[in-house]
Amino acid sequence: MAKGFLGRDFLKLLDYTPEEILELISLAEELKAKKKAGIPHRLCEGKSVALIFEKTSTRTRCAFEVAAYDLGMGVTYLDPSGSQIGKKESIADTARVLSRMYDGIEYRGFGQEIVEELARHSTVPVWNGLTNEFHPTQILADMLTIKEHFGRLRGINFVYMGDARFNMGNSLMVGCAKLGLNFTACAPREYFPDAALISECEKIAAETGATLRFETSPEEAVKGADVIYTDVWVSMGEPPEVWEARISALAPYAVTAELMNLASDGAVFMHCLPAYHDLRTGIGREVGERFGRSSMEVTDEVFESERSIVFDEAENRMHTIKAVMAATLTE
């Protein structure tokens, strides 16, 4: 079991050292092996956790719930209609109430300041399931997946295609800087991450041997890439009219077979999901028909190819979330 994590919050990777992040990934590997072998690992028997979801999710909810059950815990799911957080009850009061009843609290929603305030007023660990600024549990899953596929993390050439201003671009840049991967954000300049965060990550990278690069040319960005990663162009909660501007700006950055072929021979494709790779979803069909596209950020040819490891990545959400909960709730 990982040591030194008991009682700690998991709000963003900036709060953790490279060694601590690697320790969580190693614990996830151990717990995944036990899960696959059918070995019980009810390390948190009798504990209970509250899951606050102001933004709904398939992977995050299922990952937290199954991980909690495997660890022997009870779970209460609070969706936007099931919680008064920020409406009838302040964030501070919510934290103080829930931490009297539960052993841990997960929050998935809007500003990073909300999960940070929850943590300040909670007496139990608080875990960030996603905010506008950061998505740390996703990055643990991504790094575990890359390690499984390549056998290493340090020195991997990682390219993020598309809008890098929000939680995924931010968190992937931090994760790569912390763990020694060579990170490239490829987008129009106005879609690059925040300058202050770039500066902070450059200082981290100078210590770990990582490199940070910012490109506007997709063809240049993917040369020598081991991983090409993308995300949806319009985030949850943004208005529909945003699509027109994003498609206009980001269409050249869609991940296609032609782009994958410019990367290294063993390059893989990753995506945090859900993905608009076809027209088989309501939003995908509506937007596709409106703008005359059969896909958005990635083509179906790439998404369904042997180079795509998106479902390994999705599964690993559960194993890494389990590691975070086990490490912060037990000695």
Short mmCIF file of C-alpha atoms in Angstrom, two decimals:
data_model
loop_
_atom_site.label_atom_id
_atom_site.label_comp_id
_atom_site.label_asym_id
_atom_site.label_seq_id
_atom_site.Cartn_x
_atom_site.Cartn_y
_atom_site.Cartn_z
CA MET A 1 0.00 0.00 0.00
CA ALA A 2 1.21 3.50 -0.83
CA LYS A 3 2.42 5.42 2.23
CA GLY A 4 2.08 9.08 3.18
CA PHE A 5 -1.27 9.73 1.49
CA LEU A 6 -3.68 9.13 4.39
CA GLY A 7 -6.13 12.01 4.79
CA ARG A 8 -4.84 13.99 1.81
CA ASP A 9 -7.01 15.63 -0.82
CA PHE A 10 -6.53 14.89 -4.52
CA LEU A 11 -7.37 18.18 -6.22
CA LYS A 12 -4.70 18.64 -8.90
CA LEU A 13 -1.42 17.00 -9.85
CA LEU A 14 0.49 20.19 -9.05
CA ASP A 15 -0.04 19.27 -5.38
CA TYR A 16 1.88 15.99 -5.75
CA THR A 17 5.52 15.20 -6.39
CA PRO A 18 6.55 13.06 -9.38
CA GLU A 19 7.45 10.27 -6.95
CA GLU A 20 4.02 10.40 -5.32
CA ILE A 21 2.24 10.31 -8.69
CA LEU A 22 4.30 7.28 -9.72
CA GLU A 23 3.49 5.61 -6.40
CA LEU A 24 -0.24 6.05 -7.08
CA ILE A 25 0.21 4.58 -10.57
CA SER A 26 2.10 1.60 -9.08
CA LEU A 27 -0.71 1.05 -6.58
CA ALA A 28 -3.22 1.17 -9.44
CA GLU A 29 -1.20 -1.52 -11.25
CA GLU A 30 -1.26 -3.68 -8.12
CA LEU A 31 -5.00 -3.27 -7.59
CA LYS A 32 -5.71 -3.87 -11.29
CA ALA A 33 -3.77 -7.14 -11.16
CA LYS A 34 -5.79 -8.25 -8.14
CA LYS A 35 -9.04 -7.30 -9.89
CA LYS A 36 -8.09 -9.31 -12.98
CA ALA A 37 -7.08 -12.29 -10.86
CA GLY A 38 -10.29 -12.18 -8.84
CA ILE A 39 -8.42 -11.47 -5.60
CA PRO A 40 -10.58 -9.49 -3.15
CA HIS A 41 -9.10 -6.18 -2.00
CA ARG A 42 -11.67 -4.69 0.36
CA LEU A 43 -9.16 -2.30 1.88
CA CYS A 44 -11.76 0.26 2.97
CA GLU A 45 -14.34 -2.12 4.44
CA GLY A 46 -17.18 -0.31 6.17
CA LYS A 47 -16.32 3.18 4.92
CA SER A 48 -18.66 5.34 2.80
CA VAL A 49 -18.11 8.03 0.18
CA ALA A 50 -20.26 10.81 -1.28
CA LEU A 51 -20.07 11.55 -4.99
CA ILE A 52 -21.17 15.08 -5.94
CA PHE A 53 -21.82 15.41 -9.68
CA GLU A 54 -22.79 18.89 -10.82
CA LYS A 55 -21.71 17.67 -14.26
CA THR A 56 -22.86 14.16 -15.10
CA SER A 57 -20.50 11.52 -16.49
CA THR A 58 -20.50 7.87 -17.52
CA ARG A 59 -16.86 6.97 -16.89
CA THR A 60 -16.26 9.04 -13.77
CA ARG A 61 -19.38 7.88 -11.98
CA CYS A 62 -18.94 4.22 -12.88
CA ALA A 63 -15.23 4.32 -12.06
CA PHE A 64 -15.80 5.80 -8.61
CA GLU A 65 -18.75 3.53 -7.80
CA VAL A 66 -17.15 0.23 -8.91
CA ALA A 67 -13.83 1.19 -7.30
CA ALA A 68 -15.61 2.00 -4.03
CA TYR A 69 -17.56 -1.27 -4.08
CA ASP A 70 -14.38 -3.26 -4.76
CA LEU A 71 -12.78 -1.55 -1.77
CA GLY A 72 -15.73 -2.50 0.43
CA MET A 73 -17.34 0.93 0.65
CA GLY A 74 -20.86 2.27 0.43
CA VAL A 75 -21.61 5.04 -2.09
CA THR A 76 -24.12 7.91 -2.23
CA TYR A 77 -24.46 9.59 -5.64
CA LEU A 78 -25.65 13.21 -5.63
CA ASP A 79 -26.54 14.54 -9.08
CA PRO A 80 -27.47 18.16 -9.88
CA SER A 81 -31.02 17.57 -8.59
CA GLY A 82 -29.91 15.68 -5.49
CA SER A 83 -27.65 18.24 -3.85
CA GLN A 84 -28.21 21.77 -2.57
CA ILE A 85 -24.52 22.69 -2.87
CA GLY A 86 -24.16 26.35 -3.74
CA LYS A 87 -27.96 26.81 -3.93
CA LYS A 88 -29.67 26.35 -0.58
CA GLU A 89 -26.49 25.35 1.21
CA SER A 90 -23.06 26.92 0.94
CA ILE A 91 -20.05 24.94 -0.24
CA ALA A 92 -18.50 25.29 3.21
CA ASP A 93 -21.60 24.00 4.97
CA THR A 94 -21.95 21.12 2.50
CA ALA A 95 -18.37 20.08 3.23
CA ARG A 96 -18.92 20.21 6.99
CA VAL A 97 -22.14 18.21 6.82
CA LEU A 98 -20.87 15.51 4.46
CA SER A 99 -17.59 15.04 6.27
CA ARG A 100 -19.57 14.22 9.43
CA MET A 101 -21.29 11.37 7.54
CA TYR A 102 -18.77 10.15 4.97
CA ASP A 103 -15.12 9.11 4.86
CA GLY A 104 -14.42 10.81 1.52
CA ILE A 105 -16.05 13.25 -0.90
CA GLU A 106 -15.74 13.39 -4.68
CA TYR A 107 -16.68 16.53 -6.62
CA ARG A 108 -17.21 16.83 -10.37
CA GLY A 109 -18.42 20.16 -11.65
CA PHE A 110 -17.38 23.69 -12.45
CA GLY A 111 -14.66 25.98 -11.11
CA GLN A 112 -11.57 24.63 -9.38
CA GLU A 113 -12.30 27.07 -6.56
CA ILE A 114 -15.36 24.97 -5.63
CA VAL A 115 -13.45 21.74 -5.01
CA GLU A 116 -10.70 23.71 -3.27
CA GLU A 117 -13.28 25.28 -0.92
CA LEU A 118 -14.85 21.89 -0.27
CA ALA A 119 -11.44 20.60 0.74
CA ARG A 120 -10.72 23.57 3.02
CA HIS A 121 -13.86 22.93 5.04
CA SER A 122 -13.89 19.13 4.94
CA THR A 123 -12.32 16.92 7.58
CA VAL A 124 -12.12 13.96 5.16
CA PRO A 125 -10.30 13.61 1.81
CA VAL A 126 -11.82 15.42 -1.17
CA TRP A 127 -11.15 14.13 -4.70
CA ASN A 128 -11.48 16.13 -7.91
CA GLY A 129 -13.53 14.19 -10.49
CA LEU A 130 -13.28 17.13 -12.94
CA THR A 131 -13.38 20.90 -12.81
CA ASN A 132 -13.14 23.49 -15.57
CA GLU A 133 -9.41 23.81 -14.90
CA PHE A 134 -8.17 20.33 -13.96
CA HIS A 135 -8.98 16.61 -14.37
CA PRO A 136 -6.33 14.78 -12.31
CA THR A 137 -7.95 11.34 -12.11
CA GLN A 138 -8.08 11.21 -15.92
CA ILE A 139 -4.36 11.95 -16.15
CA LEU A 140 -3.49 9.11 -13.76
CA ALA A 141 -5.48 6.77 -16.03
CA ASP A 142 -3.75 8.17 -19.11
CA MET A 143 -0.29 7.71 -17.62
CA LEU A 144 -1.06 4.16 -16.49
CA THR A 145 -2.26 3.37 -20.02
CA ILE A 146 0.87 4.83 -21.63
CA LYS A 147 3.10 2.91 -19.20
CA GLU A 148 1.28 -0.33 -19.94
CA HIS A 149 1.63 0.18 -23.68
CA PHE A 150 5.21 1.46 -23.91
CA GLY A 151 6.71 0.10 -20.70
CA ARG A 152 7.82 3.58 -19.64
CA LEU A 153 6.74 7.18 -19.26
CA ARG A 154 9.94 9.21 -19.29
CA GLY A 155 10.89 10.38 -22.77
CA ILE A 156 7.55 9.56 -24.42
CA ASN A 157 6.67 12.14 -27.10
CA PHE A 158 3.12 13.22 -26.29
CA VAL A 159 1.05 15.48 -28.57
CA TYR A 160 -2.25 17.04 -27.54
CA MET A 161 -4.31 18.21 -30.54
CA GLY A 162 -6.99 20.89 -30.22
CA ASP A 163 -8.22 23.29 -27.55
CA ALA A 164 -5.57 23.20 -24.80
CA ARG A 165 -6.96 26.00 -22.61
CA PHE A 166 -9.07 23.94 -20.24
CA ASN A 167 -8.97 20.92 -17.93
CA MET A 168 -7.51 18.32 -20.29
CA GLY A 169 -4.86 20.52 -21.93
CA ASN A 170 -3.88 21.92 -18.52
CA SER A 171 -3.77 18.59 -16.74
CA LEU A 172 -1.95 16.71 -19.48
CA MET A 173 0.70 19.42 -19.61
CA VAL A 174 1.14 19.19 -15.83
CA GLY A 175 1.23 15.39 -15.89
CA CYS A 176 3.80 15.26 -18.67
CA ALA A 177 5.98 17.88 -16.97
CA LYS A 178 5.83 16.00 -13.66
CA LEU A 179 6.64 12.59 -15.14
CA GLY A 180 9.22 13.49 -17.77
CA LEU A 181 7.19 13.14 -20.97
CA ASN A 182 7.81 15.52 -23.87
CA PHE A 183 4.59 17.50 -24.20
CA THR A 184 3.42 19.31 -27.33
CA ALA A 185 0.20 21.32 -27.50
CA CYS A 186 -0.92 21.79 -31.10
CA ALA A 187 -3.62 24.39 -31.73
CA PRO A 188 -4.14 27.95 -32.92
CA ARG A 189 -2.14 30.27 -30.64
CA GLU A 190 -5.26 31.58 -28.92
CA TYR A 191 -6.05 28.00 -27.85
CA PHE A 192 -2.75 27.42 -26.01
CA PRO A 193 -2.79 26.93 -22.21
CA ASP A 194 -2.60 29.85 -19.78
CA ALA A 195 0.81 31.54 -19.79
CA ALA A 196 1.16 31.38 -16.00
CA LEU A 197 0.54 27.63 -15.98
CA ILE A 198 2.98 27.16 -18.84
CA SER A 199 5.62 29.01 -16.82
CA GLU A 200 4.96 26.82 -13.77
CA CYS A 201 5.18 23.66 -15.86
CA GLU A 202 8.41 24.82 -17.50
CA LYS A 203 10.00 25.05 -14.05
CA ILE A 204 8.82 21.52 -13.25
CA ALA A 205 10.04 20.22 -16.61
CA ALA A 206 13.50 21.69 -15.99
CA GLU A 207 13.76 19.38 -12.97
CA THR A 208 12.29 16.22 -14.52
CA GLY A 209 13.83 16.36 -18.00
CA ALA A 210 10.49 16.88 -19.75
CA THR A 211 10.11 19.33 -22.62
CA LEU A 212 7.19 21.60 -23.47
CA ARG A 213 6.46 22.70 -27.01
CA PHE A 214 3.64 24.71 -28.56
CA GLU A 215 2.90 24.27 -32.27
CA THR A 216 0.33 25.63 -34.69
CA SER A 217 1.16 23.15 -37.46
CA PRO A 218 -0.35 19.65 -37.00
CA GLU A 219 2.13 18.14 -39.45
CA GLU A 220 5.10 19.53 -37.51
CA ALA A 221 3.64 18.64 -34.13
CA VAL A 222 3.17 14.94 -34.78
CA LYS A 223 6.62 14.19 -36.20
CA GLY A 224 8.10 11.54 -33.93
CA ALA A 225 4.99 11.44 -31.72
CA ASP A 226 4.40 8.32 -29.64
CA VAL A 227 0.98 9.43 -28.41
CA ILE A 228 -1.56 11.64 -30.18
CA TYR A 229 -4.33 12.73 -27.84
CA THR A 230 -7.43 14.83 -28.41
CA ASP A 231 -10.67 15.82 -26.71
CA VAL A 232 -14.07 17.17 -27.71
CA TRP A 233 -14.00 20.68 -29.09
CA VAL A 234 -16.89 21.98 -26.98
CA SER A 235 -16.89 21.18 -23.27
CA MET A 236 -19.88 20.18 -21.19
CA GLY A 237 -22.00 23.16 -20.22
CA GLU A 238 -20.90 25.42 -23.06
CA PRO A 239 -23.66 26.84 -25.31
CA PRO A 240 -24.38 25.27 -28.74
CA GLU A 241 -23.35 28.43 -30.59
CA VAL A 242 -19.76 27.77 -29.53
CA TRP A 243 -19.61 24.90 -32.04
CA GLU A 244 -19.40 27.15 -35.09
CA ALA A 245 -16.36 29.06 -33.82
CA ARG A 246 -14.62 25.92 -32.56
CA ILE A 247 -15.14 23.97 -35.78
CA SER A 248 -13.85 26.88 -37.81
CA ALA A 249 -10.72 27.16 -35.65
CA LEU A 250 -10.03 23.51 -34.87
CA ALA A 251 -11.06 21.59 -38.00
CA PRO A 252 -7.42 21.52 -39.24
CA TYR A 253 -6.46 19.84 -35.94
CA ALA A 254 -8.79 16.85 -36.25
CA VAL A 255 -6.93 13.56 -35.83
CA THR A 256 -7.06 11.71 -39.15
CA ALA A 257 -5.36 8.59 -40.51
CA GLU A 258 -3.12 10.84 -42.58
CA LEU A 259 -1.99 12.67 -39.44
CA MET A 260 -1.40 9.41 -37.55
CA ASN A 261 0.78 8.21 -40.42
CA LEU A 262 3.12 11.17 -39.90
CA ALA A 263 3.80 10.07 -36.32
CA SER A 264 6.19 7.31 -35.22
CA ASP A 265 5.49 3.78 -36.42
CA GLY A 266 4.22 2.69 -33.01
CA ALA A 267 2.17 5.79 -32.26
CA VAL A 268 -1.14 5.33 -30.47
CA PHE A 269 -4.30 7.40 -30.31
CA MET A 270 -5.87 8.44 -27.00
CA HIS A 271 -9.04 10.30 -26.02
CA CYS A 272 -10.65 10.86 -22.61
CA LEU A 273 -14.16 10.27 -24.08
CA PRO A 274 -16.89 10.77 -25.03
CA ALA A 275 -15.75 11.26 -28.63
CA TYR A 276 -17.56 12.62 -31.67
CA HIS A 277 -16.02 10.19 -34.15
CA ASP A 278 -19.28 9.43 -35.99
CA LEU A 279 -22.93 10.51 -36.13
CA ARG A 280 -24.34 7.87 -33.80
CA THR A 281 -25.03 10.26 -30.91
CA GLY A 282 -27.69 12.93 -30.69
CA ILE A 283 -25.22 15.80 -30.41
CA GLY A 284 -22.85 14.31 -32.97
CA ARG A 285 -25.64 13.89 -35.50
CA GLU A 286 -27.07 17.35 -34.88
CA VAL A 287 -23.73 19.14 -35.14
CA GLY A 288 -22.52 16.96 -38.00
CA GLU A 289 -25.59 17.64 -40.09
CA ARG A 290 -25.48 21.33 -39.30
CA PHE A 291 -21.86 21.71 -40.38
CA GLY A 292 -21.62 18.97 -42.98
CA ARG A 293 -19.16 16.79 -41.06
CA SER A 294 -19.13 13.04 -40.45
CA SER A 295 -16.90 13.45 -37.38
CA MET A 296 -15.36 16.17 -35.24
CA GLU A 297 -12.08 15.92 -33.31
CA VAL A 298 -11.17 12.42 -34.59
CA THR A 299 -12.27 10.37 -37.56
CA ASP A 300 -14.00 7.05 -37.10
CA GLU A 301 -11.16 5.41 -39.03
CA VAL A 302 -8.66 6.42 -36.35
CA PHE A 303 -10.97 5.88 -33.39
CA GLU A 304 -11.75 2.29 -34.42
CA SER A 305 -8.22 1.44 -35.55
CA GLU A 306 -5.72 -0.89 -33.88
CA ARG A 307 -3.73 2.20 -32.90
CA SER A 308 -6.57 3.44 -30.70
CA ILE A 309 -6.21 2.55 -27.00
CA VAL A 310 -9.13 4.64 -25.77
CA PHE A 311 -10.96 1.76 -24.09
CA ASP A 312 -7.87 0.62 -22.19
CA GLU A 313 -7.68 4.22 -21.04
CA ALA A 314 -11.38 4.27 -20.06
CA GLU A 315 -11.02 1.09 -17.99
CA ASN A 316 -7.98 2.48 -16.23
CA ARG A 317 -10.09 5.31 -14.81
CA MET A 318 -11.46 2.75 -12.36
CA HIS A 319 -8.10 1.31 -11.34
CA THR A 320 -6.42 4.67 -10.79
CA ILE A 321 -9.41 6.15 -8.94
CA LYS A 322 -9.38 3.06 -6.75
CA ALA A 323 -5.72 3.71 -5.99
CA VAL A 324 -6.42 7.32 -5.01
CA MET A 325 -9.25 6.37 -2.69
CA ALA A 326 -7.35 3.46 -1.12
CA ALA A 327 -4.21 5.53 -0.59
CA THR A 328 -6.01 8.49 0.99
CA LEU A 329 -8.36 6.43 3.18
CA THR A 330 -6.04 3.74 4.57
CA GLU A 331 -2.58 3.43 6.09
#
